[in-house]
Every structure is written in C-alpha cells, then in structure tokens.
PDB file of N, CA and C in Angstrom:
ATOM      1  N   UNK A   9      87.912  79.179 113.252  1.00 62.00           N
ATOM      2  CA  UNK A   9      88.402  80.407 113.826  1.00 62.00           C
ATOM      3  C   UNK A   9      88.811  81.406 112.740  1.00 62.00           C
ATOM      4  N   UNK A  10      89.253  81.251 111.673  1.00 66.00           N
ATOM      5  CA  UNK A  10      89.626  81.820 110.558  1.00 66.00           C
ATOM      6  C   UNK A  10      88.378  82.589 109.855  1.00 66.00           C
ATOM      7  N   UNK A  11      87.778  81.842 109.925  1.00 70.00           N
ATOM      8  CA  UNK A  11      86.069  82.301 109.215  1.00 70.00           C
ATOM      9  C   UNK A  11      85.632  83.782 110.136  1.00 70.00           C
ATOM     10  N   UNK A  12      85.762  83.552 112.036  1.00 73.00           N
ATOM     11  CA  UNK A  12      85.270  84.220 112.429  1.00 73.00           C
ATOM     12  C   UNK A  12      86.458  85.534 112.417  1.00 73.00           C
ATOM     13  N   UNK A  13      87.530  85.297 112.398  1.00 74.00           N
ATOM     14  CA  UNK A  13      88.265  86.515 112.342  1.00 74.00           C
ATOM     15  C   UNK A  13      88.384  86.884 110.670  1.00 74.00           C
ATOM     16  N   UNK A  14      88.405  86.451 109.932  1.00 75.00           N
ATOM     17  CA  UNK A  14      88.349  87.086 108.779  1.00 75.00           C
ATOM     18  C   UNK A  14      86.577  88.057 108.376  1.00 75.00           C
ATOM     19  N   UNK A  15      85.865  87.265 109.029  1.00 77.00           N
ATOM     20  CA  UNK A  15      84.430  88.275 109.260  1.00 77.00           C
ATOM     21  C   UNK A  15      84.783  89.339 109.514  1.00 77.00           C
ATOM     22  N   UNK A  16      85.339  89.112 111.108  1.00 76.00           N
ATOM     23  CA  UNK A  16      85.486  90.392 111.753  1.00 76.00           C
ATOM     24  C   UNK A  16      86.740  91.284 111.188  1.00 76.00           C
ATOM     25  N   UNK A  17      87.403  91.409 110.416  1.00 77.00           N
ATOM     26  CA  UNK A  17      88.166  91.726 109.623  1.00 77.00           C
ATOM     27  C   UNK A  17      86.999  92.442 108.492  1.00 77.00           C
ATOM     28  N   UNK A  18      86.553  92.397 108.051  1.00 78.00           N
ATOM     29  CA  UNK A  18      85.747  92.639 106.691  1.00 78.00           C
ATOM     30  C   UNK A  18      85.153  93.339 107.127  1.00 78.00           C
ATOM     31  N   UNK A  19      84.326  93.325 108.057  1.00 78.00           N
ATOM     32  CA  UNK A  19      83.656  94.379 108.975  1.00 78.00           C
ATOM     33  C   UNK A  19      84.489  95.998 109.654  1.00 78.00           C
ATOM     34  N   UNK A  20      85.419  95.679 109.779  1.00 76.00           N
ATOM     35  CA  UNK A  20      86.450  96.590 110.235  1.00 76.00           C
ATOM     36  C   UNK A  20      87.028  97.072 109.312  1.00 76.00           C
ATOM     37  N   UNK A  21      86.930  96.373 108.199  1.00 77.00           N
ATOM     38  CA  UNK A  21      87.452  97.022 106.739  1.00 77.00           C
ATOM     39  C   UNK A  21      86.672  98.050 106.010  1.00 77.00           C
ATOM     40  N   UNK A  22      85.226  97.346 105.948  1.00 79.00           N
ATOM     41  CA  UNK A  22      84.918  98.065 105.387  1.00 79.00           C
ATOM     42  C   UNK A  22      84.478  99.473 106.094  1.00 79.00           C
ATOM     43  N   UNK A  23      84.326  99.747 107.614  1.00 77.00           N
ATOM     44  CA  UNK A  23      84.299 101.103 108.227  1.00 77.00           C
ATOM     45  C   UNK A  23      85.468 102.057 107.777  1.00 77.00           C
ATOM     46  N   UNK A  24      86.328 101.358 108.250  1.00 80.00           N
ATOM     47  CA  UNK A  24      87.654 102.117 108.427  1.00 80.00           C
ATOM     48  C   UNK A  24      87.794 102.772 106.573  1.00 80.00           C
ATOM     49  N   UNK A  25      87.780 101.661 105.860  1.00 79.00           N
ATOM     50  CA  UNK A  25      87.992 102.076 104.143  1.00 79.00           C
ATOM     51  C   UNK A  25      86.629 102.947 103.876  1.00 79.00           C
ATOM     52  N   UNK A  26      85.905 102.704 104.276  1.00 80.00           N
ATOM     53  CA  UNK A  26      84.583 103.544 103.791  1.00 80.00           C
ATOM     54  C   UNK A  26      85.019 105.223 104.267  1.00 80.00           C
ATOM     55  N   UNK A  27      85.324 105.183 105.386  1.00 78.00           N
ATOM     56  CA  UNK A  27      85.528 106.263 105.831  1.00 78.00           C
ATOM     57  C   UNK A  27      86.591 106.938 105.695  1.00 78.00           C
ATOM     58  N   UNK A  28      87.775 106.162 105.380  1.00 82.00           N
ATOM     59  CA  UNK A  28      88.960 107.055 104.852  1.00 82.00           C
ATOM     60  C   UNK A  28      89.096 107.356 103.387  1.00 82.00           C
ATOM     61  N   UNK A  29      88.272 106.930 102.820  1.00 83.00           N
ATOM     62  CA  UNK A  29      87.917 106.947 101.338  1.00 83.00           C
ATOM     63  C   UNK A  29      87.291 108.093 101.152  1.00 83.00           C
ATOM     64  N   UNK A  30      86.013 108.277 101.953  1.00 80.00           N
ATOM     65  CA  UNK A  30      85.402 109.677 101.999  1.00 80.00           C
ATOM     66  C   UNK A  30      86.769 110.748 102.217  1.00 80.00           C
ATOM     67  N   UNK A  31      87.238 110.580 103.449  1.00 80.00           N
ATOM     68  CA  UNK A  31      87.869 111.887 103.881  1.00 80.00           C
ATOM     69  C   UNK A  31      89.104 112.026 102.413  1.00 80.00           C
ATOM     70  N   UNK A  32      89.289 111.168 101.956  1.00 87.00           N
ATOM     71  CA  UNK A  32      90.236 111.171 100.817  1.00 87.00           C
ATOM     72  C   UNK A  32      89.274 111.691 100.167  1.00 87.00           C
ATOM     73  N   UNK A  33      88.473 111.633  99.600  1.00 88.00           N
ATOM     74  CA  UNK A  33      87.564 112.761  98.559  1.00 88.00           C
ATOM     75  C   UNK A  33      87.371 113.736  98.820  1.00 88.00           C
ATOM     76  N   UNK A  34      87.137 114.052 100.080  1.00 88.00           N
ATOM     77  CA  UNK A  34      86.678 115.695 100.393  1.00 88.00           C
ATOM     78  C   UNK A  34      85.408 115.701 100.845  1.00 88.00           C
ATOM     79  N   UNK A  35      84.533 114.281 101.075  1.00 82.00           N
ATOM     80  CA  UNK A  35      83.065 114.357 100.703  1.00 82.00           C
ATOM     81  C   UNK A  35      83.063 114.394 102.750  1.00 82.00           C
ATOM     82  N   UNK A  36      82.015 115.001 102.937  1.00 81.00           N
ATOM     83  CA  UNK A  36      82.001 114.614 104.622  1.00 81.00           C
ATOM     84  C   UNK A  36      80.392 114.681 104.167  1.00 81.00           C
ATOM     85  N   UNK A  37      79.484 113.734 105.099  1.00 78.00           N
ATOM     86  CA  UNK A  37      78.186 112.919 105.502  1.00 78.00           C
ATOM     87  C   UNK A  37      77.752 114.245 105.820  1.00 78.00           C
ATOM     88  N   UNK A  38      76.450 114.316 105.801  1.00 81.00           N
ATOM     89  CA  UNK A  38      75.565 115.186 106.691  1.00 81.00           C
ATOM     90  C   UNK A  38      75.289 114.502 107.673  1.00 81.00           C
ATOM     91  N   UNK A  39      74.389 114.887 109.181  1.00 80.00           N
ATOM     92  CA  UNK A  39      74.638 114.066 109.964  1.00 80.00           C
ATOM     93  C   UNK A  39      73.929 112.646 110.006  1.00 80.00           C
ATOM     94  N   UNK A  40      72.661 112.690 109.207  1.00 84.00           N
ATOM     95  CA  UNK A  40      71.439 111.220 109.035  1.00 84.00           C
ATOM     96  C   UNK A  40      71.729 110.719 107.924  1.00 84.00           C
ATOM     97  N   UNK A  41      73.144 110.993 107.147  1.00 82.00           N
ATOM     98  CA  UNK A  41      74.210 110.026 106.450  1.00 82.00           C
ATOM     99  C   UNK A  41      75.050 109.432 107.178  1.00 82.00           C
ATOM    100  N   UNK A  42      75.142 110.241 107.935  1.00 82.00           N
ATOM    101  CA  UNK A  42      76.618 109.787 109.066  1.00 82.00           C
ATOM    102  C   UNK A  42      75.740 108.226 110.023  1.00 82.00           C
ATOM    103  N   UNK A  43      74.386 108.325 110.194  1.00 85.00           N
ATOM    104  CA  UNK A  43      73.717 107.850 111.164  1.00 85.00           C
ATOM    105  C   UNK A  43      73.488 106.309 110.445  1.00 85.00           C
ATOM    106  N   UNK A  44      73.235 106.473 108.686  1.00 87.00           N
ATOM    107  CA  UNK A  44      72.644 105.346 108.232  1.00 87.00           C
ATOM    108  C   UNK A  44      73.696 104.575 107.519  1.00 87.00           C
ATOM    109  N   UNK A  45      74.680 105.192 107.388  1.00 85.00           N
ATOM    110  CA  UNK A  45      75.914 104.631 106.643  1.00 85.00           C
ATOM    111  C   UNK A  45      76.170 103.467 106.959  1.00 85.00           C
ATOM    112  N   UNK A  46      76.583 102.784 108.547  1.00 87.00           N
ATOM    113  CA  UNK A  46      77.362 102.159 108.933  1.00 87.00           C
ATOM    114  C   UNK A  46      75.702 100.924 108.856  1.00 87.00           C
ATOM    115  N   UNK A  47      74.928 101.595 109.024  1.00 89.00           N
ATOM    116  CA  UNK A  47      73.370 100.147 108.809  1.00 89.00           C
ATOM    117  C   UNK A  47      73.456 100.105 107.253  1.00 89.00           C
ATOM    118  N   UNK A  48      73.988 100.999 106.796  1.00 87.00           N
ATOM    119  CA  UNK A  48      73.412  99.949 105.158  1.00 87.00           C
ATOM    120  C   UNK A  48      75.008  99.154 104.807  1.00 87.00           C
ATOM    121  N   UNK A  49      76.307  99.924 105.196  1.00 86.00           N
ATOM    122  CA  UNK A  49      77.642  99.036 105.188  1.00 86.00           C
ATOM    123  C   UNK A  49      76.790  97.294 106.310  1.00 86.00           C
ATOM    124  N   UNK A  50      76.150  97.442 107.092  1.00 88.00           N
ATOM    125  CA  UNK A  50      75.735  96.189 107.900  1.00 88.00           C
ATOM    126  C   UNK A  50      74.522  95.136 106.855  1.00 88.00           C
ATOM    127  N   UNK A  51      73.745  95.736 105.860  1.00 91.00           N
ATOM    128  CA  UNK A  51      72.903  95.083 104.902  1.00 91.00           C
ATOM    129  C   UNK A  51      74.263  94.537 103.964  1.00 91.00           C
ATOM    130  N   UNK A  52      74.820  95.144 103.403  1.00 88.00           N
ATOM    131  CA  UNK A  52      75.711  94.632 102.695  1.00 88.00           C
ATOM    132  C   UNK A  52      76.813  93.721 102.853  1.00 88.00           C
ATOM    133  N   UNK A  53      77.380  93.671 104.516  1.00 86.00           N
ATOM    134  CA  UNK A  53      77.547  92.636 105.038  1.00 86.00           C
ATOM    135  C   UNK A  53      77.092  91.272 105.240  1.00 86.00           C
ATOM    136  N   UNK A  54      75.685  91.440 105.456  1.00 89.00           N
ATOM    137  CA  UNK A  54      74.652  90.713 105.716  1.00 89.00           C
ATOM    138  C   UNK A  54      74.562  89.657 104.500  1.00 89.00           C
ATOM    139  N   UNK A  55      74.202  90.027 103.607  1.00 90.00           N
ATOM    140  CA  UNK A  55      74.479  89.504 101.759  1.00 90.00           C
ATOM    141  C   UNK A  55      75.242  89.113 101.978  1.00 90.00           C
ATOM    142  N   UNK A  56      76.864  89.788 102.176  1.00 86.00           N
ATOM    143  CA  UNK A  56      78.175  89.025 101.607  1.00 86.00           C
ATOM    144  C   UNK A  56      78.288  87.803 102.803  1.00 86.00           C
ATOM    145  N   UNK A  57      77.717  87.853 103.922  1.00 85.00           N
ATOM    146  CA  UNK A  57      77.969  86.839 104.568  1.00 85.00           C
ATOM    147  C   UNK A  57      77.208  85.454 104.956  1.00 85.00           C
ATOM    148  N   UNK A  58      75.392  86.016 104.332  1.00 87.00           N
ATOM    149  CA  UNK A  58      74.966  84.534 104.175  1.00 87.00           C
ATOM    150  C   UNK A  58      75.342  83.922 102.895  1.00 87.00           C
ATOM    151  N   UNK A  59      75.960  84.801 101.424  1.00 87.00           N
ATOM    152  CA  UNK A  59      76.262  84.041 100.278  1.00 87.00           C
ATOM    153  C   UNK A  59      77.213  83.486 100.397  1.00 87.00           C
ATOM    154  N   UNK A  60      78.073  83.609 101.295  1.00 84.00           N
ATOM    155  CA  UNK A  60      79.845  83.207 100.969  1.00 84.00           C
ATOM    156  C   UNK A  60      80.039  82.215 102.151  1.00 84.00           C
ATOM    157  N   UNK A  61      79.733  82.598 103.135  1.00 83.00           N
ATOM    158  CA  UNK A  61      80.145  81.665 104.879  1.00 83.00           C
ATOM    159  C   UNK A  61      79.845  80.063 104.885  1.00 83.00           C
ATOM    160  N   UNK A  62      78.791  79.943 104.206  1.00 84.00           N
ATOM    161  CA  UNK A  62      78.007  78.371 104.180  1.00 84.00           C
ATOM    162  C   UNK A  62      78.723  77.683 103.388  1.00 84.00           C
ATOM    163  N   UNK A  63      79.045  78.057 102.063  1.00 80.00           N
ATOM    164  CA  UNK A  63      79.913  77.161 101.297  1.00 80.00           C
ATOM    165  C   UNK A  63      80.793  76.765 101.297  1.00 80.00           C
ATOM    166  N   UNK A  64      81.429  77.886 102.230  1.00 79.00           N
ATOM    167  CA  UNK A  64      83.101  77.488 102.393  1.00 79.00           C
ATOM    168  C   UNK A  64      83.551  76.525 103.106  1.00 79.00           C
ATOM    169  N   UNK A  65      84.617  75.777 102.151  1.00 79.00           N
ATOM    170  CA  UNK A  65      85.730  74.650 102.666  1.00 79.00           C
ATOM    171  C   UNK A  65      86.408  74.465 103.943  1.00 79.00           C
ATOM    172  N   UNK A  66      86.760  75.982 104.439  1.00 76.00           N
ATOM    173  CA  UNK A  66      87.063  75.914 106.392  1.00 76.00           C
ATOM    174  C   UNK A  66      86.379  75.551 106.721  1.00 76.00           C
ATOM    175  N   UNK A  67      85.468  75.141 106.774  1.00 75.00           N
ATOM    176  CA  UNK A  67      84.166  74.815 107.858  1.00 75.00           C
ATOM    177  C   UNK A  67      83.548  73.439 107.563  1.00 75.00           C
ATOM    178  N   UNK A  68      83.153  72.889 108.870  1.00 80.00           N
ATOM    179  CA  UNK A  68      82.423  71.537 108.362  1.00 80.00           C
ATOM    180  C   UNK A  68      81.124  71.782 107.732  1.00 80.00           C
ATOM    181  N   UNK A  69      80.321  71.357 107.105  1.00 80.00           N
ATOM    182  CA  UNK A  69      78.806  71.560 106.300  1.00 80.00           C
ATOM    183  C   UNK A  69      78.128  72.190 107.402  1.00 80.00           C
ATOM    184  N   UNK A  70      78.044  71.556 109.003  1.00 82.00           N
ATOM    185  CA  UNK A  70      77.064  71.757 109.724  1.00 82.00           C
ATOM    186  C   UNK A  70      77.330  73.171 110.691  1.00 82.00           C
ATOM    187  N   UNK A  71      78.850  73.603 110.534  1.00 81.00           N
ATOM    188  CA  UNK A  71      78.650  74.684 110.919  1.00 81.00           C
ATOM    189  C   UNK A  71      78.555  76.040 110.186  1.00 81.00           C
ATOM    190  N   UNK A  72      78.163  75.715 108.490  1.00 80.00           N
ATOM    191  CA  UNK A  72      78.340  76.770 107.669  1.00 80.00           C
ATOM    192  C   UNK A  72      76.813  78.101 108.417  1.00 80.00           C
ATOM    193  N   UNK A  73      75.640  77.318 108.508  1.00 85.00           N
ATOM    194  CA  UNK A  73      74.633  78.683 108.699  1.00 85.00           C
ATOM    195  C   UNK A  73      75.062  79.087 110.321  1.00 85.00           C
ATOM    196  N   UNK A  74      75.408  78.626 110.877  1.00 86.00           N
ATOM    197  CA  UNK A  74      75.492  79.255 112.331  1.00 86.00           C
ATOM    198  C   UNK A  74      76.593  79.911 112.578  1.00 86.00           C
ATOM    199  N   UNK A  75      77.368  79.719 111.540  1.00 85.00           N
ATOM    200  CA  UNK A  75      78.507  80.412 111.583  1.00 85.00           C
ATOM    201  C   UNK A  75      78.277  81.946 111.340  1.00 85.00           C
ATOM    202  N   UNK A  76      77.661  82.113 109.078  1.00 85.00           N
ATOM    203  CA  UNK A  76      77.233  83.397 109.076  1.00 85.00           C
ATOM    204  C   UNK A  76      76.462  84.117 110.020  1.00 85.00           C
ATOM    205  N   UNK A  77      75.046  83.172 110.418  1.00 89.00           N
ATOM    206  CA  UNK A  77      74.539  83.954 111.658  1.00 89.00           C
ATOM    207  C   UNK A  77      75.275  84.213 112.349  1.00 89.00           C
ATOM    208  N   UNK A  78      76.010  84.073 113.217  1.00 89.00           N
ATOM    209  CA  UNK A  78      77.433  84.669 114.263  1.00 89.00           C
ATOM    210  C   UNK A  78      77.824  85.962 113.527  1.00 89.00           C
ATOM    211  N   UNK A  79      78.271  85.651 112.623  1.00 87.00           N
ATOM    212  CA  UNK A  79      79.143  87.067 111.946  1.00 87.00           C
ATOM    213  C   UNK A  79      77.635  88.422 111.050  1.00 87.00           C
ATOM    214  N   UNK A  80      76.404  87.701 111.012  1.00 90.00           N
ATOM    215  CA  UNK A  80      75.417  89.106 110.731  1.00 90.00           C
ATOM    216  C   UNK A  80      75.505  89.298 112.166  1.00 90.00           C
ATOM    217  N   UNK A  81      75.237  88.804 112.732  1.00 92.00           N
ATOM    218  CA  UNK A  81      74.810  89.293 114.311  1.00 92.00           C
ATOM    219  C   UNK A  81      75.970  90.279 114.939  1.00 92.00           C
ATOM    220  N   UNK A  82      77.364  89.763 114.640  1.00 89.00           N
ATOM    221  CA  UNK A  82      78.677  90.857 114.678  1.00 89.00           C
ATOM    222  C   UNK A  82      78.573  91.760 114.053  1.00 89.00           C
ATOM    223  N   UNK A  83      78.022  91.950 112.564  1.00 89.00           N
ATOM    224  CA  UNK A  83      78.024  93.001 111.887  1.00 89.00           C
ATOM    225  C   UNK A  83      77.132  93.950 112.224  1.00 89.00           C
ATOM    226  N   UNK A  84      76.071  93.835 112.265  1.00 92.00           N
ATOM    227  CA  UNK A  84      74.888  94.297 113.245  1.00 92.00           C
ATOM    228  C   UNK A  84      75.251  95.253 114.289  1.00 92.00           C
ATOM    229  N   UNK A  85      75.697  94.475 115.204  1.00 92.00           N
ATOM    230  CA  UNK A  85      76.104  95.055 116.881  1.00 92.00           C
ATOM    231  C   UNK A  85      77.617  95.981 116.281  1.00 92.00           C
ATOM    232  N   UNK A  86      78.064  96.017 115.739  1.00 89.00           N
ATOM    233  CA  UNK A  86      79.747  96.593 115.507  1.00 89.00           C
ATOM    234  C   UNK A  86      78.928  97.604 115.000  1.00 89.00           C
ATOM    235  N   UNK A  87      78.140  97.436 113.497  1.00 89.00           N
ATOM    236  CA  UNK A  87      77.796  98.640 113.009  1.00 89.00           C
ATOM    237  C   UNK A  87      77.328  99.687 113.583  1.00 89.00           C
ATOM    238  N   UNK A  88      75.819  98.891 114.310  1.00 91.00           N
ATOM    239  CA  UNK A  88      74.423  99.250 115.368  1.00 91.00           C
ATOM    240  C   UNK A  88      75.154 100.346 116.380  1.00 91.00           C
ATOM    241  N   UNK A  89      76.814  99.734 116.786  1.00 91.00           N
ATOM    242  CA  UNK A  89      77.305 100.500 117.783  1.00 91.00           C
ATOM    243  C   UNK A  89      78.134 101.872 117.498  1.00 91.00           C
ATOM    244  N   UNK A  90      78.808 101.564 116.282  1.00 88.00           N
ATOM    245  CA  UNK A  90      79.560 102.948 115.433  1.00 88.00           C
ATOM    246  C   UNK A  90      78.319 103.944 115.168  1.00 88.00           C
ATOM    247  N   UNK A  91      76.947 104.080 114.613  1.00 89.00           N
ATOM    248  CA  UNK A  91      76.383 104.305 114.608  1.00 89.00           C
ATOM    249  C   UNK A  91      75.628 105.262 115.625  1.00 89.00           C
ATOM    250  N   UNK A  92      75.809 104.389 116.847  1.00 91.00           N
ATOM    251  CA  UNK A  92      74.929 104.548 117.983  1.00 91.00           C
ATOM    252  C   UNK A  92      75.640 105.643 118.651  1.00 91.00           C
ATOM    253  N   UNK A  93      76.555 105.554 118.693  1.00 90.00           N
ATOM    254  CA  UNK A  93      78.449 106.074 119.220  1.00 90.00           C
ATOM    255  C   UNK A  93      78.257 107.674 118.776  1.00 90.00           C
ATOM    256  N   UNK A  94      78.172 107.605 116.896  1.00 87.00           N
ATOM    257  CA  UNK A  94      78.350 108.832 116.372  1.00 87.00           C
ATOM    258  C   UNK A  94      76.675 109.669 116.610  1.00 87.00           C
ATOM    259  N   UNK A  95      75.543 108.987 117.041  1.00 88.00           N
ATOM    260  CA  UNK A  95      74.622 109.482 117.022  1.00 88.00           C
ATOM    261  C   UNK A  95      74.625 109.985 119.129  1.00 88.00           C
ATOM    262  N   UNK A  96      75.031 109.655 119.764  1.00 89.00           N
ATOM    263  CA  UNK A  96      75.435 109.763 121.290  1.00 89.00           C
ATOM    264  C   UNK A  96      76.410 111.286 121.419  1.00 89.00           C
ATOM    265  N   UNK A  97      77.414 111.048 120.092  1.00 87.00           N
ATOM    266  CA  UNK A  97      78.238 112.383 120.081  1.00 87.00           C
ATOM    267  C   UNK A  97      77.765 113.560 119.991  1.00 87.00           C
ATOM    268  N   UNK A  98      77.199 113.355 118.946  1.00 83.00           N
ATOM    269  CA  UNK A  98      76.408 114.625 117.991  1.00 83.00           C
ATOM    270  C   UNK A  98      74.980 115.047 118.332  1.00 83.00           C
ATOM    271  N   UNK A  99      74.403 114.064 119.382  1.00 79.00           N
ATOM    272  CA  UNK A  99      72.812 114.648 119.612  1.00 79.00           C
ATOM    273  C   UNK A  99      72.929 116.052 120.192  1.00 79.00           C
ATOM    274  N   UNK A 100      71.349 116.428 119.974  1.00 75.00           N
ATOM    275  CA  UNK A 100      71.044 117.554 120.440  1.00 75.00           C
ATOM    276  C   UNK A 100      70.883 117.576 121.787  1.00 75.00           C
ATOM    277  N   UNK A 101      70.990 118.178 122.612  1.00 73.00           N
ATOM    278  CA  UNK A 101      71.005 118.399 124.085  1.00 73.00           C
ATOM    279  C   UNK A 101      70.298 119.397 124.692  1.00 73.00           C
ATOM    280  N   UNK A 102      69.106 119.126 124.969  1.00 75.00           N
ATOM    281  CA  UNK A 102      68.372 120.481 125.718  1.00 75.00           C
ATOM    282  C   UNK A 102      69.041 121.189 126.638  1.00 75.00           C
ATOM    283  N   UNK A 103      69.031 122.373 126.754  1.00 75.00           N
ATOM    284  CA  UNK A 103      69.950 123.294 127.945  1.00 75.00           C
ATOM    285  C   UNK A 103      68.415 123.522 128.694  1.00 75.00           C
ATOM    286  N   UNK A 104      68.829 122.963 130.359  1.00 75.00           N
ATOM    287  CA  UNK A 104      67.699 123.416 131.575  1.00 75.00           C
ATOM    288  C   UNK A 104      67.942 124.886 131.301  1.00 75.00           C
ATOM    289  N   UNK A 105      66.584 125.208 131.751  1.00 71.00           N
ATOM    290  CA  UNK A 105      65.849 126.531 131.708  1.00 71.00           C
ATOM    291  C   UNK A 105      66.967 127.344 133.046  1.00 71.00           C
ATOM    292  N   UNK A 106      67.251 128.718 132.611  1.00 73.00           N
ATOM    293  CA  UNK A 106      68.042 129.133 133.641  1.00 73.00           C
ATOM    294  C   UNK A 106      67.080 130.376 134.761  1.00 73.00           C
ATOM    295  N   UNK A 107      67.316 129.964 135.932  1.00 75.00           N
ATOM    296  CA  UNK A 107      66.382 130.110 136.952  1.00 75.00           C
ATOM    297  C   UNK A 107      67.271 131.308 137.665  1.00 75.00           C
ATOM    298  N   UNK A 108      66.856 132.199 137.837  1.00 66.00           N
ATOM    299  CA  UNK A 108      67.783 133.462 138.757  1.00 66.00           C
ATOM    300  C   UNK A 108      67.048 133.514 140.318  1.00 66.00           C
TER     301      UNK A 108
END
C-alpha cells in the first residue's frame, strides 16, 4: 500500500511542482505546451517507475512488475486526464451560423 500511495504522491508532485515552479518564474506554456507537458511529466514517470518499483524491499519479488504497471497506468490516466481537462477548457468552439 505504501508503494501505491507514494506513486500516487510523485505523480501529484510532480504536476503541482512543475506547475508552481513555472508560475514562480514568470514562464506561462503556450497552449500545445500546456497540452504535452503533463504526457512527457507521464514518460518520465514511466522510467522512474519501471526502474525503481521492482526492486524495492516493500514488496514481495512477485509483486514488483505488476505493481509499476499499476502506477504507469495511474500516471497515464492522471496525466492523460490533466491534459485532457486543460485541452476541454481551452478548445476552440465553433459559433452556429446566426439565422434572422
């Protein structure tokens, strides 16, 4: 249980720090930065969590790969969805044709 909440912890870290880090610089995304950010923060997850999850001592041997798989697959869907979220906000919206 530790494994899976400290995932999900790391994941939430690194949005939240990624993004208050920016606004602490001054730097703000254009919007197809804003869109790919949170998928490449999810590749880099991805790495840190099939190198590190399997080896570790919390866990018995046999649940080390099904474990990381659990937590890419969280990182994925969390990211996939911040992503999806800020791209839902910001789309373009056709205005219907106005008919008199």
């Amino acid at each position: 249980m530790a494994v899976i909440i400290g995932g999900l912890i790391v994941i939430w870290l690194g949005l939240g720090m990624g993004g208050a880090a920016l606004r602490w610089l001054g730097i703000e995304l254009h919007y197809p930065a804003r869109l790919a950010a949170p998928m490449l923060l999810a590749v880099l997850e991805t790495v840190l969590f099939l190198v590190f999850v399997p080896g570790t001592e919390l866990l018995p041997e046999t649940w080390g790969w099904p474990m990381a798989g659990g937590l890419v697959a969280a990182a994925w869907l969390i990211n996939g969805a911040v992503s999806g979220l800020d791209w839902y906000r910001n789309r373009l919206v056709k205005e219907p044709p106005v008919t008199e």
